Coordinates of C-alpha atoms (C1' of nucleotides) in Angstrom, one line a residue:
Chain S
M1 CA 23.5 -6.1 13.3
L2 CA 24.1 -7.7 9.9
I3 CA 21.6 -9.9 8.0
Y4 CA 22.5 -12.0 5.1
S5 CA 19.9 -12.9 2.4
N6 CA 19.9 -13.3 -1.3
N7 CA 16.4 -11.8 -1.7
F8 CA 16.4 -8.6 0.4
N9 CA 16.8 -5.3 -1.5
L10 CA 16.1 -2.1 0.4
K11 CA 15.7 0.2 -2.6
H12 CA 13.2 -2.1 -4.2
I13 CA 11.2 -2.5 -1.1
A14 CA 11.2 1.2 -0.3
D15 CA 10.0 2.0 -3.8
S16 CA 7.5 -0.9 -4.0
G17 CA 4.4 1.1 -3.0
Q18 CA 3.5 -1.3 -0.3
C19 CA 4.8 0.8 2.6
F20 CA 4.8 4.5 2.8
R21 CA 7.2 5.3 5.7
M22 CA 10.4 3.9 4.4
N23 CA 12.6 6.6 2.8
P24 CA 16.2 7.1 1.7
V25 CA 18.5 9.0 4.1
E26 CA 21.7 8.7 2.2
D27 CA 23.3 6.3 -0.4
A28 CA 22.1 2.8 0.2
K29 CA 20.7 3.8 3.6
Y30 CA 17.0 4.0 4.5
S31 CA 14.9 5.0 7.5
L32 CA 11.7 3.2 8.4
I33 CA 9.1 3.8 11.0
A34 CA 6.8 0.9 11.9
Y35 CA 5.3 -0.6 15.0
D36 CA 6.1 2.6 17.0
K37 CA 9.8 2.0 16.2
Y38 CA 12.4 3.9 14.2
I39 CA 15.1 1.9 12.4
E40 CA 17.8 2.6 9.8
L41 CA 18.9 0.0 7.3
T42 CA 21.9 0.0 5.0
Q43 CA 22.4 -2.2 1.9
V44 CA 26.0 -3.1 2.6
K45 CA 26.1 -5.6 -0.2
D46 CA 23.6 -7.3 -2.5
N47 CA 23.1 -10.0 0.0
C48 CA 23.9 -8.1 3.2
I49 CA 21.8 -5.6 5.2
E50 CA 22.9 -3.7 8.3
L51 CA 20.1 -2.8 10.8
S52 CA 20.5 -0.2 13.5
C53 CA 18.3 -2.2 15.9
S54 CA 19.1 -4.4 18.9
E55 CA 19.1 -8.2 18.5
E56 CA 16.0 -8.3 20.6
D57 CA 14.1 -5.9 18.4
Y58 CA 15.3 -7.8 15.3
N59 CA 13.9 -11.0 16.7
Q60 CA 10.7 -9.5 18.0
I61 CA 9.8 -7.1 15.2
W62 CA 12.0 -6.7 12.1
K63 CA 12.6 -10.3 11.2
H64 CA 8.9 -10.7 11.2
Y65 CA 8.2 -7.4 9.5
F66 CA 10.5 -8.2 6.5
D67 CA 9.2 -11.8 6.4
L68 CA 12.7 -13.1 6.7
D69 CA 11.7 -16.6 7.7
F70 CA 10.3 -17.1 4.3
N71 CA 12.5 -18.0 1.4
Y72 CA 11.6 -16.1 -1.8
E73 CA 14.4 -17.7 -3.8
Q74 CA 12.3 -20.5 -5.2
I75 CA 9.4 -18.3 -6.3
V76 CA 11.5 -15.5 -7.7
T77 CA 13.8 -17.9 -9.6
G78 CA 10.7 -19.8 -10.8
L79 CA 9.5 -16.5 -12.4
S80 CA 12.8 -15.4 -13.8
E81 CA 13.3 -18.8 -15.4
G82 CA 9.8 -19.3 -16.5
Q83 CA 8.1 -18.9 -20.0
D84 CA 6.4 -15.6 -19.3
D85 CA 8.6 -12.9 -20.7
F86 CA 7.0 -10.1 -18.8
L87 CA 7.3 -11.9 -15.5
K88 CA 10.8 -13.0 -16.3
N89 CA 11.9 -9.4 -16.7
A90 CA 9.9 -8.3 -13.7
A91 CA 11.4 -10.9 -11.5
K92 CA 15.0 -10.0 -12.5
F93 CA 14.3 -6.3 -12.3
G94 CA 12.8 -6.4 -8.8
N95 CA 14.8 -9.2 -7.2
G96 CA 14.9 -8.6 -3.5
L97 CA 11.3 -7.4 -3.2
R98 CA 9.5 -9.0 -0.2
I99 CA 5.9 -8.8 1.0
L100 CA 6.1 -6.9 4.3
K101 CA 4.0 -7.8 7.4
Q102 CA 2.7 -4.4 8.4
D103 CA 0.4 -3.3 11.2
I104 CA -3.2 -4.0 10.1
Y105 CA -4.7 -0.7 11.1
E106 CA -1.8 1.3 9.6
T107 CA -2.2 -0.7 6.4
L108 CA -5.9 -0.1 6.4
I109 CA -5.8 3.6 6.9
S110 CA -2.8 4.0 4.5
F111 CA -4.6 2.2 1.6
I112 CA -7.8 4.1 2.2
I113 CA -5.7 7.2 1.7
S114 CA -4.0 5.8 -1.3
Q115 CA -7.1 5.9 -3.6
R116 CA -6.7 8.4 -6.4
K117 CA -3.4 9.7 -5.1
N118 CA 0.1 9.2 -6.4
I119 CA 2.7 7.7 -4.1
P120 CA 4.5 10.9 -3.1
A121 CA 1.1 12.4 -2.2
I122 CA 0.2 9.4 -0.1
K123 CA 3.5 9.6 1.8
N124 CA 3.1 13.3 2.5
C125 CA -0.5 12.9 3.6
I126 CA 0.4 10.0 6.0
E127 CA 3.4 11.9 7.4
I128 CA 1.2 14.9 8.2
L129 CA -1.3 12.6 9.9
C130 CA 1.5 11.0 12.0
V131 CA 2.9 14.4 13.1
K132 CA -0.6 15.6 14.0
Y133 CA -2.1 12.5 15.6
G134 CA 0.8 10.1 16.3
K135 CA 3.1 10.1 19.3
R136 CA 6.4 12.0 19.2
K137 CA 9.3 9.7 20.0
I138 CA 13.1 9.7 20.2
S139 CA 15.2 6.9 18.8
R140 CA 18.0 5.9 21.2
E141 CA 19.9 3.8 18.7
C142 CA 19.9 6.4 16.0
G143 CA 21.4 9.4 17.6
G144 CA 18.3 10.8 19.2
K145 CA 16.4 10.9 16.0
E146 CA 12.9 12.4 16.4
Y147 CA 10.0 10.6 14.8
Y148 CA 6.2 10.2 15.0
T149 CA 4.4 7.0 15.4
F150 CA 1.4 6.1 13.2
P151 CA -1.8 7.3 14.9
S152 CA -4.0 4.9 17.0
P153 CA -7.6 4.2 16.1
E154 CA -8.7 6.3 19.1
S155 CA -6.8 9.4 18.0
L156 CA -8.2 9.3 14.5
A157 CA -11.7 8.3 15.6
N158 CA -11.8 11.3 17.9
A159 CA -10.3 13.8 15.5
S160 CA -12.5 16.6 14.7
A161 CA -13.7 16.9 11.1
Q162 CA -12.4 20.4 11.0
D163 CA -8.8 19.4 12.0
L164 CA -8.8 16.6 9.5
K165 CA -9.6 19.1 6.7
I166 CA -6.0 20.5 6.8
T167 CA -4.2 17.2 6.4
G168 CA -4.7 16.9 2.7
L169 CA -6.9 13.9 3.0
G170 CA -9.5 15.5 0.7
Y171 CA -12.8 13.6 0.5
R172 CA -11.2 10.6 2.2
D173 CA -11.4 12.3 5.6
R174 CA -14.9 10.9 6.3
Y175 CA -13.7 7.4 5.4
I176 CA -10.8 7.7 7.8
L177 CA -13.1 9.0 10.6
K178 CA -15.8 6.4 10.0
T179 CA -13.5 3.4 9.7
S180 CA -11.5 4.4 12.7
Q181 CA -14.7 4.7 14.7
S182 CA -15.7 1.2 13.5
V183 CA -12.4 -0.1 14.7
L184 CA -12.6 1.7 18.0
K185 CA -16.2 0.6 18.7
G186 CA -15.4 -2.9 17.8
D187 CA -17.7 -3.1 14.8
I188 CA -14.8 -4.9 13.3
D189 CA -12.0 -6.8 15.2
L190 CA -8.9 -6.4 13.1
K191 CA -6.9 -8.9 15.1
A192 CA -9.6 -11.5 14.8
L193 CA -9.5 -11.2 11.0
R194 CA -6.4 -13.5 11.2
Q195 CA -8.7 -16.4 12.1
L196 CA -10.8 -16.0 9.0
S197 CA -10.4 -17.3 5.5
F198 CA -9.1 -15.0 2.8
E199 CA -12.5 -14.6 1.2
E200 CA -14.2 -13.9 4.5
T201 CA -11.5 -11.4 5.4
L202 CA -12.1 -9.5 2.1
K203 CA -15.8 -9.4 2.8
Q204 CA -15.4 -8.1 6.4
L205 CA -13.0 -5.4 5.3
Q206 CA -15.3 -4.2 2.6
T207 CA -18.0 -3.4 5.2
L208 CA -15.7 -0.5 6.3
S209 CA -16.1 3.0 4.9
G210 CA -13.8 3.7 2.0
V211 CA -12.8 0.1 1.6
G212 CA -13.6 -1.6 -1.7
I213 CA -12.2 -4.7 -3.4
K214 CA -8.8 -3.2 -4.2
V215 CA -8.0 -1.7 -0.7
A216 CA -9.4 -4.9 0.9
N217 CA -6.9 -6.9 -1.1
C218 CA -4.0 -4.6 -0.2
V219 CA -4.9 -4.9 3.5
A220 CA -5.1 -8.6 3.2
L221 CA -1.8 -8.8 1.4
Y222 CA 0.3 -6.2 3.3
G223 CA -1.4 -6.2 6.7
L224 CA -2.5 -9.8 7.1
H225 CA 0.0 -11.5 4.8
H226 CA -2.5 -13.3 2.6
I227 CA 0.0 -13.7 -0.1
E228 CA -2.7 -15.2 -2.3
A229 CA -4.2 -11.8 -2.6
F230 CA -3.9 -10.0 -6.0
P231 CA -4.8 -6.3 -5.7
I232 CA -5.7 -4.8 -9.1
D233 CA -5.1 -1.1 -9.3
V234 CA -4.8 1.1 -12.4
W235 CA -1.3 -0.1 -13.1
I236 CA -2.0 -3.8 -12.7
A237 CA -5.1 -3.3 -14.8
R238 CA -3.0 -1.8 -17.6
I239 CA -0.6 -4.7 -17.5
L240 CA -3.5 -7.2 -17.6
K241 CA -5.0 -5.4 -20.6
D242 CA -1.9 -4.2 -22.6
I243 CA 0.5 -7.1 -21.9
Y244 CA -1.9 -10.0 -21.5
N245 CA -4.9 -8.8 -23.5
D246 CA -7.1 -9.5 -20.4
Q247 CA -6.2 -13.2 -20.7
F248 CA -3.8 -13.4 -17.7
N249 CA -4.1 -16.7 -16.0
L250 CA -3.4 -16.6 -12.2
E251 CA -3.7 -20.3 -11.7
P252 CA 0.0 -21.1 -12.0
Y253 CA 0.6 -18.7 -9.2
N254 CA -2.0 -20.0 -6.9
G255 CA -1.2 -19.3 -3.3
F256 CA 1.4 -16.6 -4.0
A257 CA -0.3 -14.3 -6.5
G258 CA 0.5 -11.4 -4.2
I259 CA 4.2 -11.8 -4.8
V260 CA 3.7 -11.9 -8.5
Q261 CA 1.5 -8.8 -8.3
Q262 CA 4.3 -7.0 -6.4
Y263 CA 6.9 -7.8 -9.0
M264 CA 4.6 -6.7 -11.8
F265 CA 3.8 -3.5 -10.0
Y266 CA 7.3 -2.6 -9.2
Y267 CA 8.5 -3.4 -12.7
I268 CA 5.8 -1.4 -14.6
R269 CA 6.3 1.6 -12.3
N270 CA 10.1 1.7 -12.2
K271 CA 11.5 0.4 -15.5
K272 CA 12.6 3.0 -17.9
Chain N
dA1 C1' -1.9 24.6 -17.0
dG2 C1' -3.9 20.5 -17.1
dC3 C1' -3.9 15.7 -16.5
dC4 C1' -3.7 11.9 -13.5
dA5 C1' -3.0 9.5 -9.2
dG6 C1' -2.0 1.8 -5.9
dG7 C1' -10.7 3.7 -6.0
dT8 C1' -15.1 4.0 -3.7
dC9 C1' -19.7 5.4 -3.4
dT10 C1' -23.9 7.0 -5.4
dT11 C1' -26.9 7.4 -9.0
dC12 C1' -28.8 6.3 -13.2
dG13 C1' -30.5 3.5 -17.1
Chain R
dC1 C1' -27.8 -5.6 -12.1
dG2 C1' -23.6 -2.9 -14.8
dA3 C1' -22.1 1.6 -16.3
dA4 C1' -21.3 6.2 -15.6
dG5 C1' -20.4 10.4 -12.6
dA6 C1' -18.8 12.7 -8.5
dC7 C1' -15.2 13.2 -5.5
dA8 C1' -10.6 16.9 -2.8
dT9 C1' -6.1 17.5 -3.2
dG10 C1' -1.5 17.6 -4.8
dG11 C1' 2.5 16.0 -7.8
dC12 C1' 4.7 16.4 -12.1

DNA sequence: AGCCAGGTCTTCG
DNA sequence: CGAAGACATGGC
């Protein structure tokens, strides 16, 4: 089916570092695995995307996943026409970036893995984890394509420390194990986080093993859609220091700082 | 080859 | 308290 939107760019989203299982398959075409589903998406035109899914899956999953009920136009135009030169360029450069609504547990585990790894390494590591601990499935829509779902909390909580060693997790293996056990035991109720305030959510997430302020903000932003979150990693920290001399004022972007952050991150990582 | 990666945890002063 | 050091592995 075809979707029309002025702010929906597959390449930018795939390279945005917020999701790790969206990859190019051929020119302008991407595969994506999320919520136990496999989908292929093609950028037909700047403002037109073709999805391989049924209308039912679109309405139940993908419309929500890509945050397509939200209009990014005003915010992105606001940035690209504002007075901040860096954000102007970032907004123009990354136009079509959106903040995805990903599964909370997958986001949590993915961003625990992300610490001190580059993005290709994160992707590889997650893929190994999925093949080893996820479910093998076949996509009907996409020519019998084989894929693996993201592991459940049970499967990772019950993984042996020995087996985890060979997944390339490094020292993060114990974080994954402990956090998955916390989720499984109910020490934390990931779904219930949706009822909490942003600040309280960050606090609860940080009780988990391997989750500090940065990962907590990423989970809040990409898994719970707190678009006021502003994760500061090494790249954003460099921007704040080098471009803004540590004087960046978030206040004008109150309530959607996460979108600003995403455009900053994409721009600094991908501009020549 | 050697540095660095979407940080966190522990230890030290 | 805040600052420094340790941490596993792989990509480039």
